[in-house]
Amino acid sequence: EPEVTQTPSHQVTQMGQEVILRCVPISNHLYFYWYRQILGQKVEFLVSFYNNEISEKSEIFDDQFSVERPDGSNFTLKIRSTKLEDSAMYFCASSEARLNEQFFGPGTRLTVL
Amino acid sequence: AQSVTQLDSHVSVSEGTPVLLRCNYSSSYSPSLFWYVQHPNKGLQLLLKYTSAATLVKGINGFEAEFKKSETSFHLTKPSAHMSDAAEYFCVVRYSGAGSYQLTFGKGTKLSVIP
């Protein structure tokens, strides 16, 4: 069964460093998403991406965040200058169409020291 | 604004007994509602979804949920718990008004199943 994959499973970085979280969505899906979950809090929407551009973003998704689909398979989330409060589990998801089920990856745990 | 409240952070049941995980939503418009499950080190998996068709929704692994507009609830049930049901469960709402398709999650309910 096709699934969304994410790498790495755990990333540790120093405050102020740039990180790139990688996702491989399901191959025939056209909509891509990033969510995050800070420990003990709710899963929060960050951004959705379609047709090589951001279709929707939340207040959390400020200028330090960016997304990219650099090739036909990967979908990346870049955090330019990490802060302690960026420590969270980051989930990638994809869907075939806007109203279809979103399939989630297993997440990347980001720890900022 | 849309929001979801999961009333219990942790539910513990004995194997073979019924499961009830509670969820209330707040939405200005007719919502789409979902239950997702997350097993350790796995992605979020869709259990079932309500999208304005039948109010009683059947999902995978014997789970059901009933949409009750008058109570703004979407509780998840299963008649008989199995050990493999132990996981974290998320109630999720999507409001598709004004072109928004983002999912709004509840805080999650951790289900423990006692042998």
CSV table of C-alpha atoms in Angstrom, one decimal:
chain,number,residue,atom,x,y,z
A,1,GLU,CA,0.0,0.0,0.0
A,2,PRO,CA,1.5,3.4,-0.9
A,3,GLU,CA,2.4,5.6,2.0
A,4,VAL,CA,3.9,9.0,2.8
A,5,THR,CA,7.5,8.8,4.0
A,6,GLN,CA,9.5,11.3,6.0
A,7,THR,CA,13.2,11.7,6.7
A,8,PRO,CA,14.9,12.0,9.0
A,9,SER,CA,12.8,10.5,11.8
A,10,HIS,CA,14.6,12.6,14.4
A,11,GLN,CA,16.6,15.8,13.8
A,12,VAL,CA,18.6,17.6,16.4
A,13,THR,CA,19.9,21.1,15.7
A,14,GLN,CA,21.4,24.1,17.4
A,15,MET,CA,19.3,27.3,17.7
A,16,GLY,CA,19.8,29.5,14.7
A,17,GLN,CA,20.7,26.8,12.3
A,18,GLU,CA,18.7,26.0,9.2
A,19,VAL,CA,17.0,22.6,8.9
A,20,ILE,CA,15.3,20.9,6.0
A,21,LEU,CA,12.7,18.3,6.6
A,22,ARG,CA,11.9,15.9,3.8
A,23,CYS,CA,8.8,14.2,2.7
A,24,VAL,CA,7.9,11.9,-0.2
A,25,PRO,CA,4.2,12.1,-0.8
A,26,ILE,CA,2.1,9.4,-2.5
A,27,SER,CA,3.0,9.4,-6.1
A,28,ASN,CA,-0.3,10.4,-7.7
A,29,HIS,CA,-1.2,12.9,-5.1
A,30,LEU,CA,-1.4,16.6,-6.0
A,31,TYR,CA,-1.9,18.4,-2.7
A,32,PHE,CA,0.7,18.5,0.0
A,33,TYR,CA,0.6,19.7,3.6
A,34,TRP,CA,2.8,20.2,6.7
A,35,TYR,CA,1.5,20.1,10.2
A,36,ARG,CA,3.3,20.2,13.5
A,37,GLN,CA,2.7,19.1,17.0
A,38,ILE,CA,4.5,20.7,19.9
A,39,LEU,CA,4.8,18.2,22.8
A,40,GLY,CA,1.6,18.1,24.8
A,41,GLN,CA,-0.3,20.3,22.4
A,42,LYS,CA,-2.6,19.9,19.4
A,43,VAL,CA,-1.5,19.0,15.9
A,44,GLU,CA,-1.5,22.4,14.0
A,45,PHE,CA,-1.8,23.1,10.3
A,46,LEU,CA,1.2,25.0,8.8
A,47,VAL,CA,0.8,25.1,5.1
A,48,SER,CA,-0.8,23.5,2.0
A,49,PHE,CA,0.8,23.3,-1.4
A,50,TYR,CA,-0.6,22.7,-4.9
A,51,ASN,CA,0.6,23.2,-8.4
A,52,ASN,CA,4.0,24.5,-7.1
A,53,GLU,CA,2.6,27.2,-4.9
A,54,ILE,CA,1.3,27.7,-1.4
A,55,SER,CA,-2.5,27.5,-1.5
A,56,GLU,CA,-3.0,28.2,2.2
A,57,LYS,CA,-0.9,28.9,5.3
A,58,SER,CA,-1.5,29.5,9.0
A,59,GLU,CA,-0.2,32.3,11.2
A,60,ILE,CA,2.5,30.0,12.4
A,61,PHE,CA,4.0,29.8,8.9
A,62,ASP,CA,6.0,33.0,9.0
A,63,ASP,CA,9.0,34.2,6.9
A,64,GLN,CA,11.4,31.7,8.5
A,65,PHE,CA,9.5,28.8,7.0
A,66,SER,CA,9.4,27.8,3.3
A,67,VAL,CA,8.3,24.9,1.3
A,68,GLU,CA,9.4,23.5,-2.0
A,69,ARG,CA,8.9,20.6,-4.3
A,70,PRO,CA,12.4,20.4,-5.8
A,71,ASP,CA,11.7,17.5,-8.0
A,72,GLY,CA,8.8,15.2,-8.9
A,73,SER,CA,8.9,13.2,-5.7
A,74,ASN,CA,10.1,15.3,-2.7
A,75,PHE,CA,8.3,17.9,-0.7
A,76,THR,CA,10.4,19.8,1.8
A,77,LEU,CA,9.9,22.2,4.7
A,78,LYS,CA,12.8,24.5,5.4
A,79,ILE,CA,13.2,26.4,8.7
A,80,ARG,CA,15.8,29.1,8.1
A,81,SER,CA,16.9,30.0,11.6
A,82,THR,CA,15.5,27.6,14.2
A,83,LYS,CA,14.3,28.7,17.6
A,84,LEU,CA,13.8,26.7,20.7
A,85,GLU,CA,10.0,26.9,20.2
A,86,ASP,CA,10.3,25.2,16.8
A,87,SER,CA,10.9,21.9,18.7
A,88,ALA,CA,8.0,19.7,17.7
A,89,MET,CA,6.9,16.7,15.6
A,90,TYR,CA,6.4,17.7,12.0
A,91,PHE,CA,4.0,15.7,9.9
A,92,CYS,CA,3.8,15.8,6.1
A,93,ALA,CA,0.5,14.8,4.4
A,94,SER,CA,-0.7,14.4,0.9
A,95,SER,CA,-4.1,14.0,-0.9
A,96,GLU,CA,-5.2,13.2,-4.3
A,97,ALA,CA,-7.6,16.2,-4.4
A,98,ARG,CA,-8.6,19.0,-2.0
A,99,LEU,CA,-11.6,17.2,-0.4
A,100,ASN,CA,-10.0,13.7,-0.4
A,101,GLU,CA,-8.5,12.0,2.6
A,102,GLN,CA,-5.1,13.3,3.7
A,103,PHE,CA,-2.5,10.6,4.1
A,104,PHE,CA,0.0,11.3,6.8
A,105,GLY,CA,3.7,10.4,7.2
A,106,PRO,CA,5.1,9.1,10.5
A,107,GLY,CA,6.6,12.5,11.3
A,108,THR,CA,10.0,14.0,12.0
A,109,ARG,CA,10.8,14.9,15.5
A,110,LEU,CA,12.8,18.2,15.5
A,111,THR,CA,14.7,19.1,18.6
A,112,VAL,CA,16.3,22.5,18.8
A,113,LEU,CA,19.0,23.0,21.5
B,1,ALA,CA,-13.7,29.7,13.7
B,2,GLN,CA,-13.6,26.0,14.0
B,3,SER,CA,-12.4,24.0,17.0
B,4,VAL,CA,-12.5,20.5,18.3
B,5,THR,CA,-12.6,19.4,21.9
B,6,GLN,CA,-11.7,15.9,23.0
B,7,LEU,CA,-13.1,15.5,26.4
B,8,ASP,CA,-10.7,12.8,27.7
B,9,SER,CA,-6.9,12.9,27.4
B,10,HIS,CA,-6.7,9.2,28.4
B,11,VAL,CA,-9.2,6.4,28.3
B,12,SER,CA,-8.5,2.9,29.7
B,13,VAL,CA,-10.8,-0.1,28.9
B,14,SER,CA,-10.5,-3.8,29.4
B,15,GLU,CA,-10.2,-6.0,26.4
B,16,GLY,CA,-13.6,-7.1,25.1
B,17,THR,CA,-15.4,-4.1,26.6
B,18,PRO,CA,-16.9,-1.1,24.7
B,19,VAL,CA,-14.9,1.9,23.7
B,20,LEU,CA,-16.2,5.4,23.8
B,21,LEU,CA,-14.0,8.4,22.8
B,22,ARG,CA,-15.7,11.7,23.1
B,23,CYS,CA,-15.4,14.6,20.7
B,24,ASN,CA,-17.3,17.9,20.4
B,25,TYR,CA,-16.8,20.4,17.6
B,26,SER,CA,-17.5,24.0,17.0
B,27,SER,CA,-18.0,25.3,13.6
B,28,SER,CA,-19.9,28.1,12.0
B,29,TYR,CA,-20.8,26.0,9.0
B,30,SER,CA,-21.5,22.3,8.2
B,31,PRO,CA,-18.2,20.6,9.0
B,32,SER,CA,-16.5,17.5,7.7
B,33,LEU,CA,-15.4,15.4,10.6
B,34,PHE,CA,-12.8,12.7,10.9
B,35,TRP,CA,-11.2,10.4,13.4
B,36,TYR,CA,-7.5,9.6,12.9
B,37,VAL,CA,-5.5,7.0,14.8
B,38,GLN,CA,-1.8,7.0,15.5
B,39,HIS,CA,0.1,3.9,16.6
B,40,PRO,CA,3.6,4.4,18.0
B,41,ASN,CA,6.1,5.4,15.4
B,42,LYS,CA,3.4,5.3,12.7
B,43,GLY,CA,1.7,8.0,10.7
B,44,LEU,CA,-1.8,9.2,11.3
B,45,GLN,CA,-4.3,6.8,9.8
B,46,LEU,CA,-7.9,7.7,8.9
B,47,LEU,CA,-10.4,5.6,10.8
B,48,LEU,CA,-13.6,7.2,9.4
B,49,LYS,CA,-15.1,10.4,8.1
B,50,TYR,CA,-18.4,12.3,8.0
B,51,THR,CA,-19.0,14.6,5.1
B,52,SER,CA,-22.8,15.3,5.3
B,53,ALA,CA,-24.1,12.0,4.2
B,54,ALA,CA,-25.3,9.4,6.7
B,55,THR,CA,-25.0,10.5,10.3
B,56,LEU,CA,-23.8,7.1,11.5
B,57,VAL,CA,-20.4,6.5,9.9
B,58,LYS,CA,-18.7,3.1,9.9
B,59,GLY,CA,-14.9,3.0,9.7
B,60,ILE,CA,-12.1,0.5,9.7
B,61,ASN,CA,-11.4,-2.1,12.5
B,62,GLY,CA,-15.0,-2.0,13.8
B,63,PHE,CA,-15.1,1.6,14.8
B,64,GLU,CA,-18.2,3.8,14.3
B,65,ALA,CA,-19.0,7.4,15.0
B,66,GLU,CA,-22.3,9.3,15.0
B,67,PHE,CA,-22.7,12.9,13.9
B,68,LYS,CA,-25.2,14.7,16.2
B,69,LYS,CA,-25.7,18.2,15.1
B,70,SER,CA,-27.9,19.1,18.0
B,71,GLU,CA,-25.2,18.1,20.4
B,72,THR,CA,-22.3,19.2,18.2
B,73,SER,CA,-20.7,15.8,18.9
B,74,PHE,CA,-18.9,13.1,16.9
B,75,HIS,CA,-18.1,10.4,19.5
B,76,LEU,CA,-16.1,7.4,18.4
B,77,THR,CA,-17.3,3.9,19.5
B,78,LYS,CA,-16.4,0.3,19.2
B,79,PRO,CA,-18.4,-2.5,20.8
B,80,SER,CA,-15.5,-4.6,21.9
B,81,ALA,CA,-11.9,-3.4,22.4
B,82,HIS,CA,-9.0,-5.3,21.1
B,83,MET,CA,-5.4,-5.1,22.4
B,84,SER,CA,-4.4,-3.7,19.0
B,85,ASP,CA,-6.7,-0.7,19.5
B,86,ALA,CA,-4.3,0.8,22.0
B,87,ALA,CA,-3.1,4.0,20.3
B,88,GLU,CA,-3.8,7.7,20.2
B,89,TYR,CA,-7.0,8.9,18.6
B,90,PHE,CA,-7.5,12.4,17.1
B,91,CYS,CA,-10.9,14.0,16.3
B,92,VAL,CA,-10.5,16.4,13.4
B,93,VAL,CA,-12.7,18.9,11.7
B,94,ARG,CA,-12.5,20.5,8.3
B,95,TYR,CA,-14.4,23.5,7.3
B,96,SER,CA,-14.3,24.0,3.6
B,97,GLY,CA,-15.8,27.5,3.6
B,98,ALA,CA,-13.9,30.4,1.9
B,99,GLY,CA,-11.6,28.0,0.2
B,100,SER,CA,-10.0,26.6,3.4
B,101,TYR,CA,-9.2,23.0,3.5
B,102,GLN,CA,-7.0,22.7,6.5
B,103,LEU,CA,-7.6,20.2,9.2
B,104,THR,CA,-8.2,21.3,12.8
B,105,PHE,CA,-7.2,18.7,15.3
B,106,GLY,CA,-8.3,17.9,18.8
B,107,LYS,CA,-5.6,17.3,21.5
B,108,GLY,CA,-5.9,13.5,21.2
B,109,THR,CA,-7.1,10.7,23.4
B,110,LYS,CA,-4.8,8.0,24.4
B,111,LEU,CA,-6.6,4.7,24.5
B,112,SER,CA,-5.1,1.9,26.7
B,113,VAL,CA,-6.5,-1.6,26.5
B,114,ILE,CA,-6.0,-3.8,29.6
B,115,PRO,CA,-5.8,-7.6,29.0
